[in-house]
CSV table of C-alpha atoms in Angstrom, one decimal:
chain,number,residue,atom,x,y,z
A,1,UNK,CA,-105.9,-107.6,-112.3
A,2,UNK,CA,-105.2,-104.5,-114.0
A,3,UNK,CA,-108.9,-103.8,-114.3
A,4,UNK,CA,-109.5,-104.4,-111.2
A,5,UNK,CA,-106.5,-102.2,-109.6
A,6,UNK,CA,-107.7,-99.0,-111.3
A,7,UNK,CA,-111.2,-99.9,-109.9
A,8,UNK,CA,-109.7,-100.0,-106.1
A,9,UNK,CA,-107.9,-96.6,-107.0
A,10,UNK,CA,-111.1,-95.0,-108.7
A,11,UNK,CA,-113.0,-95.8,-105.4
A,12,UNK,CA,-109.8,-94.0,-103.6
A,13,UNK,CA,-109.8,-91.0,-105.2
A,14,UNK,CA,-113.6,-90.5,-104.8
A,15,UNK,CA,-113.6,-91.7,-101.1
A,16,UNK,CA,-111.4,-88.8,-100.6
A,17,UNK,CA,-113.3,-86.5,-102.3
A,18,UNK,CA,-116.0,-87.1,-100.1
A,19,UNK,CA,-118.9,-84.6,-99.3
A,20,UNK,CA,-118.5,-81.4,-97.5
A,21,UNK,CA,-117.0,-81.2,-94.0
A,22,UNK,CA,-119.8,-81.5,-91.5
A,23,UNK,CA,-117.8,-78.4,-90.0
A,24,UNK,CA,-119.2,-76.1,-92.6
A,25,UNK,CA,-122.7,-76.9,-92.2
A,26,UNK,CA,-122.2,-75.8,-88.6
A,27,UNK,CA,-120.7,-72.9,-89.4
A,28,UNK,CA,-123.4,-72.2,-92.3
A,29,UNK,CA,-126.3,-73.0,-89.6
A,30,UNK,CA,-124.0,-70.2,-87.6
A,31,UNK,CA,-123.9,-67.1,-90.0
A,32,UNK,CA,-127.7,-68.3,-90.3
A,33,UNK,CA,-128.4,-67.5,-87.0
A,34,UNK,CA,-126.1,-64.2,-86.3
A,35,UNK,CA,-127.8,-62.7,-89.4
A,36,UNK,CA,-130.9,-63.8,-88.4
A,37,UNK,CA,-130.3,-61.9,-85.0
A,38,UNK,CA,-128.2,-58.7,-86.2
A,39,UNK,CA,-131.4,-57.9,-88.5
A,40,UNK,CA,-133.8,-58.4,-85.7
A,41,UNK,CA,-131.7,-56.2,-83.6
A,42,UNK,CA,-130.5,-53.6,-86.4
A,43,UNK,CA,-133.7,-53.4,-88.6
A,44,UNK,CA,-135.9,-51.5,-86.6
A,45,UNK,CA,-138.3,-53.5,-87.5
A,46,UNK,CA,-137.9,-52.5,-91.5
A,47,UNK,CA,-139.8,-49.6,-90.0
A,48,UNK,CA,-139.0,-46.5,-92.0
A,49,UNK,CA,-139.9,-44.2,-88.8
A,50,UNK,CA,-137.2,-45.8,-86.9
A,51,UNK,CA,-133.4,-44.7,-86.6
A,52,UNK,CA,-130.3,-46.5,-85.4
A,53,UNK,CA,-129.4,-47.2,-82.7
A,54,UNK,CA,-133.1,-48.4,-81.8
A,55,UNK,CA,-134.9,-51.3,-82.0
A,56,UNK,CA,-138.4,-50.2,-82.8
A,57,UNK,CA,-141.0,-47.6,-83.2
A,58,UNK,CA,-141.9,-47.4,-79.5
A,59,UNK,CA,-138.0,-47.0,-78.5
A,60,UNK,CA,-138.7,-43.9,-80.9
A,61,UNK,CA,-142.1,-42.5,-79.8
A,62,UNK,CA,-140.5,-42.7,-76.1
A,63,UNK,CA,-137.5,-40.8,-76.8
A,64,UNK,CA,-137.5,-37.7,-74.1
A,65,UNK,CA,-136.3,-34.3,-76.1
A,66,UNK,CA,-134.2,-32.2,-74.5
A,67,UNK,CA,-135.9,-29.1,-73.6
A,68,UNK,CA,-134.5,-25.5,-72.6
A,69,UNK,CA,-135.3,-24.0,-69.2
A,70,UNK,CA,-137.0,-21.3,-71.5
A,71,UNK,CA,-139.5,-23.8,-73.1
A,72,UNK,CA,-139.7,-25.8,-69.9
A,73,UNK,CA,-140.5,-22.3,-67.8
A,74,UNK,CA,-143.0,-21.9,-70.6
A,75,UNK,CA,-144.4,-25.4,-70.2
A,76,UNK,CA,-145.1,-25.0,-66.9
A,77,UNK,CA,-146.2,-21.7,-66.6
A,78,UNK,CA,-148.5,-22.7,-69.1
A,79,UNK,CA,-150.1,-25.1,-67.0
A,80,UNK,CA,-150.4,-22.6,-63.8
A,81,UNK,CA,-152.3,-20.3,-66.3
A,82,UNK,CA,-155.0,-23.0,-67.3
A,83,UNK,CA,-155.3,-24.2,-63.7
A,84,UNK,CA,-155.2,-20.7,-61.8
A,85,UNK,CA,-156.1,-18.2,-64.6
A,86,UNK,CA,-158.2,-19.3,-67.5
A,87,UNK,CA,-161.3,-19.2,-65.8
A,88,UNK,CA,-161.2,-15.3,-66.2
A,89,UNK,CA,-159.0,-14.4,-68.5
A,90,UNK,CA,-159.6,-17.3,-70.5
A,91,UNK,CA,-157.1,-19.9,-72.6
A,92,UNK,CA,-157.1,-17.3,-75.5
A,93,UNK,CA,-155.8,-14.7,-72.9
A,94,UNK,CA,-159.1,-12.3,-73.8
A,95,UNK,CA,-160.6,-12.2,-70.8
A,96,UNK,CA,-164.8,-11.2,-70.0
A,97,UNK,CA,-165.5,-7.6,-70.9
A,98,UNK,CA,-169.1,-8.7,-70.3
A,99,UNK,CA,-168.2,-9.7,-66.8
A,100,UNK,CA,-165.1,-7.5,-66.7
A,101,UNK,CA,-162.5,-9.5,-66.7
A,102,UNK,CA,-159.7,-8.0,-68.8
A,103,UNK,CA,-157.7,-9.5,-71.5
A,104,UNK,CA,-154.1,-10.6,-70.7
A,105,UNK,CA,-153.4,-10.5,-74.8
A,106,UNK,CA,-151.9,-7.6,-75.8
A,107,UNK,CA,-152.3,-6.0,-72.2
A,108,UNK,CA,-150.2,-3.1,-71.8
A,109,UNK,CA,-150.2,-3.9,-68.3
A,110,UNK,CA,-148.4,-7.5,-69.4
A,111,UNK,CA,-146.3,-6.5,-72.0
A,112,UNK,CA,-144.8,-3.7,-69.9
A,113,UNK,CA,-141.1,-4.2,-70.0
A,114,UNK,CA,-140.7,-4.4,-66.4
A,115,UNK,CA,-142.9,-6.9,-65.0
A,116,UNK,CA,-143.1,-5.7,-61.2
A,117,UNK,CA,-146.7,-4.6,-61.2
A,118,UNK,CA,-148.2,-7.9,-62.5
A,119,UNK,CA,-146.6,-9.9,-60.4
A,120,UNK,CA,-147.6,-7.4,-57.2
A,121,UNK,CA,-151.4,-8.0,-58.8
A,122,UNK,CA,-150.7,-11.6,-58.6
A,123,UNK,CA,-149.7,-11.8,-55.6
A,124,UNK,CA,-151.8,-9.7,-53.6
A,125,UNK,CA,-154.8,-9.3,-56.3
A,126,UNK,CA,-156.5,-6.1,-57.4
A,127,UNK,CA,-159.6,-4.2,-56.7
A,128,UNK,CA,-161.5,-0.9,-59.1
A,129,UNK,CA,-161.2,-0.8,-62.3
A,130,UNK,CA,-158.0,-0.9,-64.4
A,131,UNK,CA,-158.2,0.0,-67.9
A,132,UNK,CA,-156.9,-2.5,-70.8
A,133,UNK,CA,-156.3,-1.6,-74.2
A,134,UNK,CA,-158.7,1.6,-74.1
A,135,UNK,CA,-161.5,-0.4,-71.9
A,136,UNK,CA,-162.3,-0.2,-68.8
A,137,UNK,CA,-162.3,-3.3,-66.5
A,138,UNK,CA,-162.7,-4.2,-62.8
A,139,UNK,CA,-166.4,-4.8,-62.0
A,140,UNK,CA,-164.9,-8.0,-60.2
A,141,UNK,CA,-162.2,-7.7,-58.2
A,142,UNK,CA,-159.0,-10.5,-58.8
A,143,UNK,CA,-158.0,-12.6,-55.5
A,144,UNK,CA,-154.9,-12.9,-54.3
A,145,UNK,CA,-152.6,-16.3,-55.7
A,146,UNK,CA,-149.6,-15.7,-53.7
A,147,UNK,CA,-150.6,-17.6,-50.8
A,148,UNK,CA,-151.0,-20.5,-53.6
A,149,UNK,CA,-147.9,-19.9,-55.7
A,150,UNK,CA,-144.4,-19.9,-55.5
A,151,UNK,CA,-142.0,-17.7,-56.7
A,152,UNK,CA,-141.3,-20.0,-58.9
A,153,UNK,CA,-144.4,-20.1,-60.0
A,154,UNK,CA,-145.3,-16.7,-60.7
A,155,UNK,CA,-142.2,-16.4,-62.6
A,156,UNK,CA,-143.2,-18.8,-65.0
A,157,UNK,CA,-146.9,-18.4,-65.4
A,158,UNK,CA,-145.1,-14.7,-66.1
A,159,UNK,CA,-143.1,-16.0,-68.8
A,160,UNK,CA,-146.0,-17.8,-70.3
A,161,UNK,CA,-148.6,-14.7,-70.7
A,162,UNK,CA,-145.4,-12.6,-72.3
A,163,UNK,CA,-144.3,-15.2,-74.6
A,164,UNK,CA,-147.4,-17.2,-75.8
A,165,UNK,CA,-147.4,-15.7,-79.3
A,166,UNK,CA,-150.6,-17.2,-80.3
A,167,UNK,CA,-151.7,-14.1,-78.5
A,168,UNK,CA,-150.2,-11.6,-80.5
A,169,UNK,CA,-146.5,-11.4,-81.8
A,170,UNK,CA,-145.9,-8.3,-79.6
A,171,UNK,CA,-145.4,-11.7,-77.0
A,172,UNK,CA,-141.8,-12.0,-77.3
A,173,UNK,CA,-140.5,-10.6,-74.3
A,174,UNK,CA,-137.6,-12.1,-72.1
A,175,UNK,CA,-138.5,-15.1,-69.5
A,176,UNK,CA,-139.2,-13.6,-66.1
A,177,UNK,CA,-137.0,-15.3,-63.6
A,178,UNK,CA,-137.7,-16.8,-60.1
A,179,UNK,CA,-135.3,-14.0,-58.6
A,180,UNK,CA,-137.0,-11.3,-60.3
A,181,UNK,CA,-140.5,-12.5,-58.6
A,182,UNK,CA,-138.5,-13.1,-54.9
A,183,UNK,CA,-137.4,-9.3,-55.2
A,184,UNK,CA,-140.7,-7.7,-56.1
A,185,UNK,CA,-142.4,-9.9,-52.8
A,186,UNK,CA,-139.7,-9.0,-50.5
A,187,UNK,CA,-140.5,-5.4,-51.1
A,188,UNK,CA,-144.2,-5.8,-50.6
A,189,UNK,CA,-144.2,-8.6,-47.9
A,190,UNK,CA,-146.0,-6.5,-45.5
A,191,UNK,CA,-148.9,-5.8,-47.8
A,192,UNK,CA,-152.0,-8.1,-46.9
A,193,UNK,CA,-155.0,-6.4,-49.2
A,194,UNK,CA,-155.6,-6.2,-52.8
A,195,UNK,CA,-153.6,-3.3,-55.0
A,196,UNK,CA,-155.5,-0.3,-57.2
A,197,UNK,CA,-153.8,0.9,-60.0
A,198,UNK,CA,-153.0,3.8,-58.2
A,199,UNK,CA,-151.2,2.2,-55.5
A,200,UNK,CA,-149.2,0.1,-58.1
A,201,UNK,CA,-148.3,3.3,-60.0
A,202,UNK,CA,-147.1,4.5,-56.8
A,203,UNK,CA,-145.4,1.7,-55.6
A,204,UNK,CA,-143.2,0.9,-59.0
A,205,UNK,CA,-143.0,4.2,-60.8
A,206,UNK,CA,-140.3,2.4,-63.1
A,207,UNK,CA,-143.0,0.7,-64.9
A,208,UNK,CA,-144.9,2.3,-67.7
């Protein structure tokens, strides 16, 4: 009987024992999962390009920078010069002297600190010749663009021919700005044909 007793408590003690909780493979299967998830979500991928907080290299590549107005005025100046003015002056800035279009790099004319006169020859175009860096240009007169651009516009195809320093490093003068252009046009509003350099030395004397 005695035997058989500590059998009965032998089988006690190990049927309390017992396994594991079924509890704590739920919450095993559990930690499973949110690690499985926090990684997907917090790995980037295991892409070495990518940075928290994003998920992935194309969340990256799609990232907007923030831009100054002085790079933005450049931007988009620079794309009214390739539209408007690269067919003659051409992307470099260096213009035709075969066909007499003159260079816009290192220009006097453009790198005059007061930028009144360019933007009168933009606006209302110029006729003769005009002499650039010691040559003489003008065999083909430049049309009028102010019917086609806004002040806006001027001011920042401006900004782009004065501070594109693949040009030269002499092009690192200050942005032009829309009110700058809006007072130069207000003073030659009434003027409907193309300028000679004459006329513009005579209209803005201020300018070298």
């Amino acid at each position: 009987m005695a035997v058989i007793k500590k059998e009965e408590n032998k089988e006690q003690v190990n049927s309390s024992i017992g396994g594991p909780s079924p509890w704590v493979f739920v919450l095993v299967l559990f930690l499973v999962y949110w690690g499985i998830n926090y990684l997907d979500n917090n790995s980037g991928g295991f892409n070495a390009k990518v940075y928290a907080p994003h998920k992935n290299a194309t969340a990256v590549a799609n990232l907007k920078v923030q831009k100054s107005p002085e790079e933005l005025a450049f931007e988009s100046g620079g794309r009214v010069y390739r539209g408007i003015c690269a067919a003659c002056h051409q992307p470099n800035g260096m213009g035709s002297e075969n066909v007499g279009y003159p260079p816009l790099a290192g220009s006097e004319w453009v790198l005059d600190q007061s930028p009144d006169r360019v933007i009168a020859i933009i606006n209302n175009g110029l006729q003769g010749p005009i002499e650039v860096a010691g040559k003489t240009y003008g065999t083909v007169a430049m049309p009028a663009q102010g019917g086609a651009l806004s002040d806006e516009d001027i001011a920042n195809v401006m900004s782009y021919i004065r501070r594109n320093s693949d040009w030269g490093e002499e092009h690192n003068l200050s942005v032009i700005t829309t009110e700058q252009v809006s007072e130069v046009r207000a003073k030659i509003a009434d003027r409907t044909s193309a300028w000679t350099v004459q006329e513009l030395i005579d209209q803005f004397p201020d300018s070298q």
